[in-house]
């Protein structure tokens, strides 16, 4: 999740992929419900989980509980490293000795499914209560109407604010609409304080504003070709709002939130707000423990008070390789991890948003996580193309934002960026 939520790393707070070369030992193959005769047949199952995706204590509890409920079955949970993970996933899915369950980044499902090595789980969606899945987490797992990835957990951005600066400005209630947000941020941008620290290349925030306007970063045509859409009226309106908000602070126009780390900037106590995953609060307190009890959270405001602003939903899906030799048992592992019991445990342990909207209440008492869950109801994903990683590699969206913020012609900049996105998405199609 971290790579999908921290700009510069292809992905919300914020998500994950996983693999390594280990496989099951017994034979058998099949599709749909799996190649084994019975879902509860004893087996040694290999499960790949990304480092720091889950705590050791959670994985130990899950393993012990699952093995107790499935006599004779052993779970071999293997922690994978981020470096080089994409190639490991691709290689594993093409092998004959794949793991049984793999955690992958939600925005990477399309890339892996395109190779044909991921099992189609469409027939299992109802069994997994898929109608209740968070859309922004579930949609990337669906390609051409087929569900390949099962949503596991989510994270998205919220507004982290300085309670003292809000009180100083006479603001007693966080804003619920964009208009209120601009009004409040204008009040906060006085007396040497930043109304908001918003770097000029925070493109996930821009994406949310574009989605709120009814636009997108790219769209797929009837001919199957992709088209960058930053030059549409909706996307331009989103950029206009971003520009208005960004001007109410001193954030750099040519950098993202990692340069410098925005948590460090906020920790100095002079910036009233940042847009971040709630976990950013821990980095703030590490930089300045005196900020304890001064940090608050609210959902990114929407255009109207009845709906929070759109947010990029980062997170992880679970997939079953076609080459798994225990597909039926692997599905039972996925079902357990995606089910109510372990979704609840995970949410409380990790402060992630559960995969189902009806489980948001389990985060009550955790201000950051519960705020994140509110925003997740209006979650979205980046365009569901196997080539989206190629867009992020050079990221014309960031370049476009800096150009607009520094006085370039917005129409020309939008056309250039859209053309770059179009080229990247259609390069190998």
Short mmCIF file of C-alpha atoms in Angstrom, two decimals:
data_model
loop_
_atom_site.label_atom_id
_atom_site.label_comp_id
_atom_site.label_asym_id
_atom_site.label_seq_id
_atom_site.Cartn_x
_atom_site.Cartn_y
_atom_site.Cartn_z
CA UNK A 1 0.00 0.00 0.00
CA UNK A 2 2.73 2.42 0.83
CA UNK A 3 4.00 2.54 -2.73
CA UNK A 4 0.55 3.35 -4.04
CA UNK A 5 -0.15 6.07 -1.54
CA UNK A 6 3.19 7.83 -1.52
CA UNK A 7 3.76 9.79 -4.75
CA UNK A 8 6.81 8.81 -6.73
CA UNK A 9 6.28 5.14 -6.12
CA UNK A 10 3.37 4.26 -8.37
CA UNK A 11 0.55 4.41 -6.12
CA UNK A 12 -3.35 6.05 -0.77
CA UNK A 13 -1.31 5.68 2.09
CA UNK A 14 -1.03 4.45 0.94
CA UNK A 15 -0.59 -0.53 -1.23
CA UNK A 16 0.85 -3.63 -2.35
CA UNK A 17 2.10 -6.38 -4.49
CA UNK A 18 3.74 -9.61 -3.53
CA UNK A 19 5.78 -12.60 -4.59
CA UNK A 20 8.82 -14.78 -4.50
CA UNK A 21 9.61 -18.15 -5.95
CA UNK A 22 7.88 -20.67 -3.71
CA UNK A 23 5.11 -23.02 -4.64
CA UNK A 24 2.94 -25.86 -3.50
CA UNK A 25 4.07 -29.41 -3.50
CA UNK A 26 1.10 -31.52 -4.51
CA UNK A 27 -0.42 -31.82 -7.93
CA UNK A 28 -3.77 -30.85 -9.35
CA UNK A 29 -5.14 -28.06 -11.45
CA UNK A 30 -8.39 -26.52 -12.44
CA UNK A 31 -10.35 -23.31 -12.61
CA UNK A 32 -13.29 -21.64 -10.94
CA UNK A 33 -13.48 -23.28 -7.52
CA UNK A 34 -10.00 -24.76 -7.82
CA UNK A 35 -8.20 -27.86 -8.93
CA UNK A 36 -8.39 -29.86 -5.69
CA UNK A 37 -11.25 -32.22 -5.03
CA UNK A 38 -12.29 -30.53 -1.81
CA UNK A 39 -11.76 -27.04 -0.50
CA UNK A 40 -10.95 -28.40 2.96
CA UNK A 41 -8.51 -31.06 1.80
CA UNK A 42 -5.21 -30.88 3.75
CA UNK A 43 -2.52 -28.91 1.96
CA UNK A 44 0.51 -26.75 2.45
CA UNK A 45 -0.41 -23.34 1.09
CA UNK A 46 2.08 -20.64 0.23
CA UNK A 47 0.87 -17.08 0.78
CA UNK A 48 2.92 -14.04 -0.25
CA UNK A 49 2.45 -10.87 1.78
CA UNK A 50 4.33 -7.61 1.35
CA UNK A 51 6.68 -6.39 4.06
CA UNK A 52 4.95 -4.05 6.55
CA UNK A 53 1.60 -4.66 4.91
CA UNK A 54 0.42 -6.54 8.00
CA UNK A 55 1.83 -6.76 11.50
CA UNK A 56 3.49 -9.96 12.67
CA UNK A 57 0.87 -10.31 15.40
CA UNK A 58 -2.00 -10.19 12.91
CA UNK A 59 -0.40 -12.79 10.66
CA UNK A 60 0.32 -15.07 13.62
CA UNK A 61 -3.29 -14.84 14.85
CA UNK A 62 -4.69 -15.50 11.40
CA UNK A 63 -2.37 -18.44 10.75
CA UNK A 64 -3.15 -20.12 14.07
CA UNK A 65 -6.90 -19.61 13.68
CA UNK A 66 -6.99 -20.78 10.07
CA UNK A 67 -4.92 -23.90 10.70
CA UNK A 68 -7.07 -24.80 13.71
CA UNK A 69 -10.20 -24.55 11.56
CA UNK A 70 -8.65 -26.48 8.65
CA UNK A 71 -7.05 -29.57 10.14
CA UNK A 72 -4.03 -30.78 8.23
CA UNK A 73 -3.59 -27.51 6.35
CA UNK A 74 -0.41 -25.49 6.83
CA UNK A 75 -0.02 -21.85 5.86
CA UNK A 76 3.45 -20.82 4.79
CA UNK A 77 3.25 -17.02 4.85
CA UNK A 78 6.26 -15.51 3.14
CA UNK A 79 7.09 -11.83 3.45
CA UNK A 80 8.20 -10.18 0.23
CA UNK A 81 10.36 -7.11 -0.36
CA UNK A 82 9.31 -4.10 -2.42
CA UNK A 83 12.42 -3.92 -4.57
CA UNK A 84 11.92 -5.75 -7.85
CA UNK A 85 8.51 -7.02 -6.83
CA UNK A 86 6.86 -6.33 -10.19
CA UNK A 87 9.12 -8.69 -12.08
CA UNK A 88 8.73 -11.33 -9.37
CA UNK A 89 4.98 -11.20 -9.75
CA UNK A 90 5.15 -11.48 -13.50
CA UNK A 91 7.59 -14.39 -13.35
CA UNK A 92 5.61 -16.23 -10.70
CA UNK A 93 2.35 -15.97 -12.59
CA UNK A 94 4.03 -17.41 -15.68
CA UNK A 95 5.60 -20.29 -13.78
CA UNK A 96 4.35 -23.80 -13.08
CA UNK A 97 5.21 -23.56 -9.40
CA UNK A 98 3.40 -20.45 -8.23
CA UNK A 99 2.32 -19.54 -4.68
CA UNK A 100 -1.32 -20.11 -3.82
CA UNK A 101 -2.34 -16.61 -2.75
CA UNK A 102 -0.61 -13.33 -3.58
CA UNK A 103 -1.16 -9.85 -2.19
CA UNK A 104 -0.93 -7.31 -5.03
CA UNK A 105 -1.46 -3.60 -5.34
CA UNK A 106 -5.02 -2.82 -6.34
CA UNK A 107 -3.91 -0.69 -9.27
CA UNK A 108 -1.61 -3.45 -10.54
CA UNK A 109 -4.29 -6.14 -10.98
CA UNK A 110 -4.92 -5.15 -14.60
CA UNK A 111 -1.25 -5.49 -15.42
CA UNK A 112 -1.00 -9.01 -14.00
CA UNK A 113 -4.37 -10.20 -15.27
CA UNK A 114 -3.38 -9.12 -18.78
CA UNK A 115 -0.78 -11.88 -18.80
CA UNK A 116 -3.43 -14.53 -18.22
CA UNK A 117 -1.91 -15.97 -15.06
CA UNK A 118 -4.54 -14.80 -12.55
CA UNK A 119 -7.66 -16.80 -11.78
CA UNK A 120 -11.04 -15.33 -12.70
CA UNK A 121 -13.05 -15.13 -9.45
CA UNK A 122 -16.20 -13.58 -10.90
CA UNK A 123 -18.31 -16.52 -9.76
CA UNK A 124 -17.17 -15.91 -6.16
CA UNK A 125 -18.15 -12.24 -5.88
CA UNK A 126 -21.56 -12.95 -4.36
CA UNK A 127 -20.09 -15.42 -1.88
CA UNK A 128 -17.61 -12.72 -0.84
CA UNK A 129 -20.37 -10.08 -0.41
CA UNK A 130 -18.91 -8.13 -3.29
CA UNK A 131 -21.95 -5.87 -3.58
CA UNK A 132 -20.72 -4.24 -0.37
CA UNK A 133 -17.11 -3.72 -1.48
CA UNK A 134 -15.68 -0.20 -1.54
CA UNK A 135 -15.92 0.79 -5.22
CA UNK A 136 -12.52 2.45 -5.44
CA UNK A 137 -10.89 -0.71 -4.13
CA UNK A 138 -13.05 -3.24 -5.98
CA UNK A 139 -13.12 -1.64 -9.42
CA UNK A 140 -9.39 -1.99 -10.18
CA UNK A 141 -9.71 -5.73 -9.57
CA UNK A 142 -12.29 -6.02 -12.34
CA UNK A 143 -11.10 -6.13 -15.93
CA UNK A 144 -13.54 -6.35 -18.84
CA UNK A 145 -16.33 -7.33 -16.48
CA UNK A 146 -14.39 -10.12 -14.77
CA UNK A 147 -13.21 -9.98 -11.16
CA UNK A 148 -9.59 -11.08 -10.79
CA UNK A 149 -8.64 -9.26 -7.60
CA UNK A 150 -10.47 -9.57 -4.26
CA UNK A 151 -10.28 -6.33 -2.24
CA UNK A 152 -8.37 -6.78 1.00
CA UNK A 153 -7.83 -3.37 2.58
CA UNK A 154 -7.87 0.28 1.65
CA UNK A 155 -6.38 3.62 2.59
CA UNK A 156 -6.98 7.10 1.26
CA UNK A 157 -6.11 10.70 1.96
CA UNK A 158 -7.79 13.02 4.42
CA UNK A 159 -7.04 16.52 5.63
CA UNK A 160 -4.80 16.65 8.70
CA UNK A 161 -5.21 19.97 10.48
CA UNK A 162 -3.66 21.95 13.32
CA UNK A 163 -6.36 22.40 15.97
CA UNK A 164 -4.59 25.38 17.55
CA UNK A 165 -4.42 27.31 14.29
CA UNK A 166 -8.08 26.55 13.54
CA UNK A 167 -9.06 27.85 16.99
CA UNK A 168 -6.87 30.94 16.53
CA UNK A 169 -8.76 31.68 13.28
CA UNK A 170 -12.10 31.22 15.02
CA UNK A 171 -12.98 28.04 13.10
CA UNK A 172 -14.86 25.66 15.39
CA UNK A 173 -16.08 23.12 12.84
CA UNK A 174 -14.09 21.65 9.94
CA UNK A 175 -15.43 22.55 6.48
CA UNK A 176 -17.78 20.16 4.70
CA UNK A 177 -17.90 21.77 1.27
CA UNK A 178 -15.28 23.10 -1.12
CA UNK A 179 -16.64 26.62 -0.72
CA UNK A 180 -16.35 26.41 3.07
CA UNK A 181 -12.87 24.94 2.69
CA UNK A 182 -11.69 27.91 0.63
CA UNK A 183 -13.29 30.38 3.06
CA UNK A 184 -11.70 28.74 6.09
CA UNK A 185 -8.32 28.30 4.44
CA UNK A 186 -8.33 31.99 3.50
CA UNK A 187 -8.88 32.86 7.17
CA UNK A 188 -6.05 30.55 8.16
CA UNK A 189 -3.61 32.02 5.63
CA UNK A 190 -2.75 35.05 7.76
CA UNK A 191 -0.27 36.23 10.35
CA UNK A 192 2.65 34.24 9.00
CA UNK A 193 0.74 30.95 9.01
CA UNK A 194 0.09 28.86 5.91
CA UNK A 195 -3.59 28.22 5.29
CA UNK A 196 -2.55 24.91 3.76
CA UNK A 197 0.74 23.35 2.80
CA UNK A 198 -0.04 21.94 -0.64
CA UNK A 199 2.91 21.24 -2.96
CA UNK A 200 2.23 21.84 -6.63
CA UNK A 201 2.58 18.23 -7.73
CA UNK A 202 0.24 16.45 -5.33
CA UNK A 203 -1.44 14.75 -8.26
CA UNK A 204 -3.58 12.31 -6.28
CA UNK A 205 -5.32 15.30 -4.70
CA UNK A 206 -5.81 16.80 -8.16
CA UNK A 207 -7.31 13.53 -9.35
CA UNK A 208 -9.93 13.77 -6.61
CA UNK A 209 -10.92 17.27 -7.67
CA UNK A 210 -11.15 16.11 -11.29
CA UNK A 211 -13.35 13.16 -10.34
CA UNK A 212 -15.60 15.50 -8.35
CA UNK A 213 -16.12 17.51 -11.52
CA UNK A 214 -17.16 14.38 -13.42
CA UNK A 215 -13.86 14.03 -15.26
CA UNK A 216 -10.98 11.57 -15.22
CA UNK A 217 -7.30 11.32 -16.03
CA UNK A 218 -7.92 9.11 -19.06
CA UNK A 219 -10.80 7.29 -20.74
CA UNK A 220 -11.05 4.13 -22.83
CA UNK A 221 -12.78 4.49 -26.17
CA UNK A 222 -15.08 2.05 -27.94
CA UNK A 223 -12.12 1.00 -30.08
CA UNK A 224 -10.22 -0.12 -27.00
CA UNK A 225 -7.74 2.74 -27.22
CA UNK A 226 -7.05 5.06 -24.32
CA UNK A 227 -7.18 8.84 -24.44
CA UNK A 228 -5.68 11.25 -21.89
CA UNK A 229 -8.42 13.59 -20.68
CA UNK A 230 -6.72 16.38 -18.73
CA UNK A 231 -7.80 18.74 -21.52
CA UNK A 232 -11.53 18.21 -20.90
CA UNK A 233 -13.61 20.96 -19.26
CA UNK A 234 -14.14 18.76 -16.19
CA UNK A 235 -10.43 18.14 -15.66
CA UNK A 236 -9.64 21.81 -16.19
CA UNK A 237 -12.23 22.72 -13.54
CA UNK A 238 -10.51 20.34 -11.14
CA UNK A 239 -7.17 22.01 -11.84
CA UNK A 240 -8.71 25.45 -11.36
CA UNK A 241 -9.83 24.47 -7.86
CA UNK A 242 -6.42 22.99 -7.08
CA UNK A 243 -4.75 26.24 -8.13
CA UNK A 244 -7.09 28.28 -5.96
CA UNK A 245 -6.43 26.10 -2.92
CA UNK A 246 -2.68 25.83 -3.46
CA UNK A 247 -2.35 29.61 -3.55
CA UNK A 248 -3.49 29.81 0.09
CA UNK A 249 -0.13 28.60 1.33
CA UNK A 250 3.56 28.55 0.52
CA UNK A 251 3.93 25.03 -0.86
CA UNK A 252 6.49 24.64 -3.66
CA UNK A 253 4.98 24.62 -7.13
CA UNK A 254 7.59 22.27 -8.60
CA UNK A 255 7.65 19.41 -6.06
CA UNK A 256 5.39 16.79 -4.52
CA UNK A 257 4.63 16.16 -0.85
CA UNK A 258 7.80 14.12 -0.38
CA UNK A 259 10.20 16.97 -1.25
CA UNK A 260 10.49 18.09 1.48
CA UNK A 261 8.45 15.63 3.55
CA UNK A 262 5.24 17.47 4.24
CA UNK A 263 4.95 15.91 7.71
CA UNK A 264 8.16 17.69 8.66
CA UNK A 265 6.79 20.98 7.38
CA UNK A 266 3.51 20.56 9.26
CA UNK A 267 5.38 19.59 12.42
CA UNK A 268 6.83 23.11 12.66
CA UNK A 269 3.37 24.30 13.68
CA UNK A 270 2.96 27.05 11.09
CA UNK A 271 0.89 25.17 8.48
CA UNK A 272 -2.80 24.78 9.21
CA UNK A 273 -3.47 21.78 6.93
CA UNK A 274 -1.96 19.10 4.76
CA UNK A 275 -3.57 16.44 2.56
CA UNK A 276 -2.24 13.08 3.69
CA UNK A 277 -3.09 9.55 4.71
CA UNK A 278 -3.89 9.51 8.45
CA UNK A 279 -0.65 7.66 9.08
CA UNK A 280 1.11 10.92 8.32
CA UNK A 281 0.22 11.96 11.88
CA UNK A 282 2.78 9.50 13.24
CA UNK A 283 5.52 11.13 11.15
CA UNK A 284 4.42 14.55 12.41
CA UNK A 285 4.67 13.44 16.04
CA UNK A 286 8.02 11.84 15.41
CA UNK A 287 9.33 15.15 14.10
CA UNK A 288 7.68 17.17 16.88
CA UNK A 289 6.17 15.30 19.87
CA UNK A 290 4.78 18.63 21.11
CA UNK A 291 2.14 18.39 18.38
CA UNK A 292 0.34 15.68 20.35
CA UNK A 293 -3.30 16.66 20.98
CA UNK A 294 -3.02 19.40 18.34
CA UNK A 295 -3.73 17.17 15.34
CA UNK A 296 -7.20 16.69 13.90
CA UNK A 297 -8.66 15.04 10.81
CA UNK A 298 -11.53 15.71 8.43
CA UNK A 299 -12.54 14.20 5.06
CA UNK A 300 -11.54 16.11 1.95
CA UNK A 301 -14.63 18.26 1.38
CA UNK A 302 -16.86 17.70 -1.63
CA UNK A 303 -18.80 20.12 -3.75
CA UNK A 304 -21.85 19.61 -1.51
CA UNK A 305 -22.11 18.79 2.19
CA UNK A 306 -23.91 15.51 1.66
CA UNK A 307 -20.92 13.79 0.05
CA UNK A 308 -17.19 13.89 0.83
CA UNK A 309 -14.73 14.77 -1.88
CA UNK A 310 -13.52 12.06 -4.21
CA UNK A 311 -10.27 10.37 -3.18
CA UNK A 312 -7.83 7.94 -4.67
CA UNK A 313 -8.27 4.59 -2.96
CA UNK A 314 -4.97 2.83 -2.50
CA UNK A 315 -4.74 -0.61 -1.04
CA UNK A 316 -4.27 -4.27 -1.77
CA UNK A 317 -6.12 -7.08 -3.50
CA UNK A 318 -5.68 -10.79 -3.12
CA UNK A 319 -5.26 -12.92 -6.23
CA UNK A 320 -4.98 -16.64 -6.91
CA UNK A 321 -2.51 -17.67 -9.63
CA UNK A 322 -3.76 -20.03 -12.29
CA UNK A 323 -0.65 -22.09 -11.56
CA UNK A 324 -1.61 -22.64 -7.92
CA UNK A 325 -1.92 -26.35 -7.32
CA UNK A 326 -4.44 -25.82 -4.52
CA UNK A 327 -6.91 -23.37 -5.98
CA UNK A 328 -9.92 -24.46 -3.94
CA UNK A 329 -8.02 -24.21 -0.66
CA UNK A 330 -6.43 -20.95 -1.78
CA UNK A 331 -9.90 -19.50 -2.27
CA UNK A 332 -10.78 -20.42 1.32
CA UNK A 333 -7.77 -18.43 2.52
CA UNK A 334 -8.86 -15.45 0.45
CA UNK A 335 -12.42 -15.77 1.72
CA UNK A 336 -11.23 -15.80 5.32
CA UNK A 337 -8.96 -12.77 4.90
CA UNK A 338 -11.72 -10.87 3.09
CA UNK A 339 -14.42 -11.90 5.56
CA UNK A 340 -15.95 -10.02 8.48
CA UNK A 341 -13.87 -11.55 11.29
CA UNK A 342 -10.44 -10.83 9.86
CA UNK A 343 -11.44 -7.58 8.17
CA UNK A 344 -12.50 -6.33 11.62
CA UNK A 345 -9.32 -7.59 13.28
CA UNK A 346 -7.16 -6.05 10.56
CA UNK A 347 -8.93 -2.68 10.69
CA UNK A 348 -8.41 -2.38 14.43
CA UNK A 349 -4.83 -3.63 14.32
CA UNK A 350 -3.62 -1.73 11.26
CA UNK A 351 -6.04 1.25 11.08
CA UNK A 352 -6.84 0.34 7.48
CA UNK A 353 -10.26 0.79 5.91
CA UNK A 354 -12.03 -2.59 5.61
CA UNK A 355 -12.99 -3.80 2.15
CA UNK A 356 -16.73 -3.44 2.81
CA UNK A 357 -18.60 -0.20 3.39
CA UNK A 358 -20.79 -1.80 6.08
CA UNK A 359 -17.71 -2.43 8.24
CA UNK A 360 -16.67 1.23 8.52
CA UNK A 361 -18.07 1.39 12.05
CA UNK A 362 -15.35 -0.91 13.38
CA UNK A 363 -12.98 2.08 13.18
CA UNK A 364 -14.98 4.09 15.72
CA UNK A 365 -12.65 5.60 18.30
CA UNK A 366 -9.75 5.92 15.85
CA UNK A 367 -10.12 9.49 14.61
CA UNK A 368 -7.78 9.24 11.63
CA UNK A 369 -8.96 5.85 10.44
CA UNK A 370 -12.66 6.60 10.91
CA UNK A 371 -12.26 9.86 8.98
CA UNK A 372 -10.50 7.91 6.24
CA UNK A 373 -13.41 5.46 6.12
CA UNK A 374 -15.85 8.32 5.53
CA UNK A 375 -13.80 9.48 2.56
CA UNK A 376 -13.44 5.94 1.24
CA UNK A 377 -17.15 5.92 0.46
CA UNK A 378 -16.30 8.20 -2.48
CA UNK A 379 -13.14 6.36 -3.44
CA UNK A 380 -11.85 6.06 -6.99
CA UNK A 381 -8.96 4.39 -8.77
CA UNK A 382 -6.57 5.44 -11.50
CA UNK A 383 -7.49 4.38 -15.06
CA UNK A 384 -7.65 0.60 -15.17
CA UNK A 385 -4.99 0.00 -17.80
CA UNK A 386 -2.08 -2.47 -17.68
CA UNK A 387 0.05 0.44 -18.86
CA UNK A 388 -0.82 2.90 -16.11
CA UNK A 389 2.57 2.35 -14.45
CA UNK A 390 4.16 3.78 -17.60
CA UNK A 391 2.24 7.01 -17.05
CA UNK A 392 3.49 7.33 -13.49
CA UNK A 393 7.07 6.59 -14.53
CA UNK A 394 7.50 10.03 -16.16
CA UNK A 395 4.28 11.50 -14.77
CA UNK A 396 3.14 14.19 -17.20
CA UNK A 397 0.41 15.04 -14.67
CA UNK A 398 3.01 16.49 -12.30
CA UNK A 399 4.62 18.43 -15.11
CA UNK A 400 1.25 19.79 -16.17
CA UNK A 401 0.42 20.95 -12.65
CA UNK A 402 3.69 22.83 -12.26
CA UNK A 403 3.25 24.47 -15.64
CA UNK A 404 -0.24 25.72 -14.80
CA UNK A 405 0.80 26.94 -11.34
CA UNK A 406 3.76 28.84 -12.75
CA UNK A 407 1.84 30.74 -15.39
CA UNK A 408 1.90 28.55 -18.51
CA UNK A 409 -1.11 28.52 -20.80
CA UNK A 410 -3.41 25.96 -19.11
CA UNK A 411 -5.05 24.81 -22.33
CA UNK A 412 -1.74 24.13 -24.04
CA UNK A 413 -0.31 22.41 -20.97
CA UNK A 414 -3.40 20.21 -20.64
CA UNK A 415 -3.21 19.14 -24.28
CA UNK A 416 0.48 18.27 -23.96
CA UNK A 417 -0.12 16.22 -20.81
CA UNK A 418 -3.13 14.44 -22.31
CA UNK A 419 -1.10 13.52 -25.39
CA UNK A 420 1.66 12.07 -23.18
CA UNK A 421 -0.86 9.99 -21.23
CA UNK A 422 -2.45 8.78 -24.46
CA UNK A 423 0.91 7.69 -25.84
CA UNK A 424 1.92 5.84 -22.66
CA UNK A 425 -1.37 3.98 -22.31
CA UNK A 426 -1.45 2.83 -25.94
CA UNK A 427 2.25 2.10 -26.40
CA UNK A 428 1.96 -1.67 -26.42
CA UNK A 429 -1.76 -2.07 -27.10
#
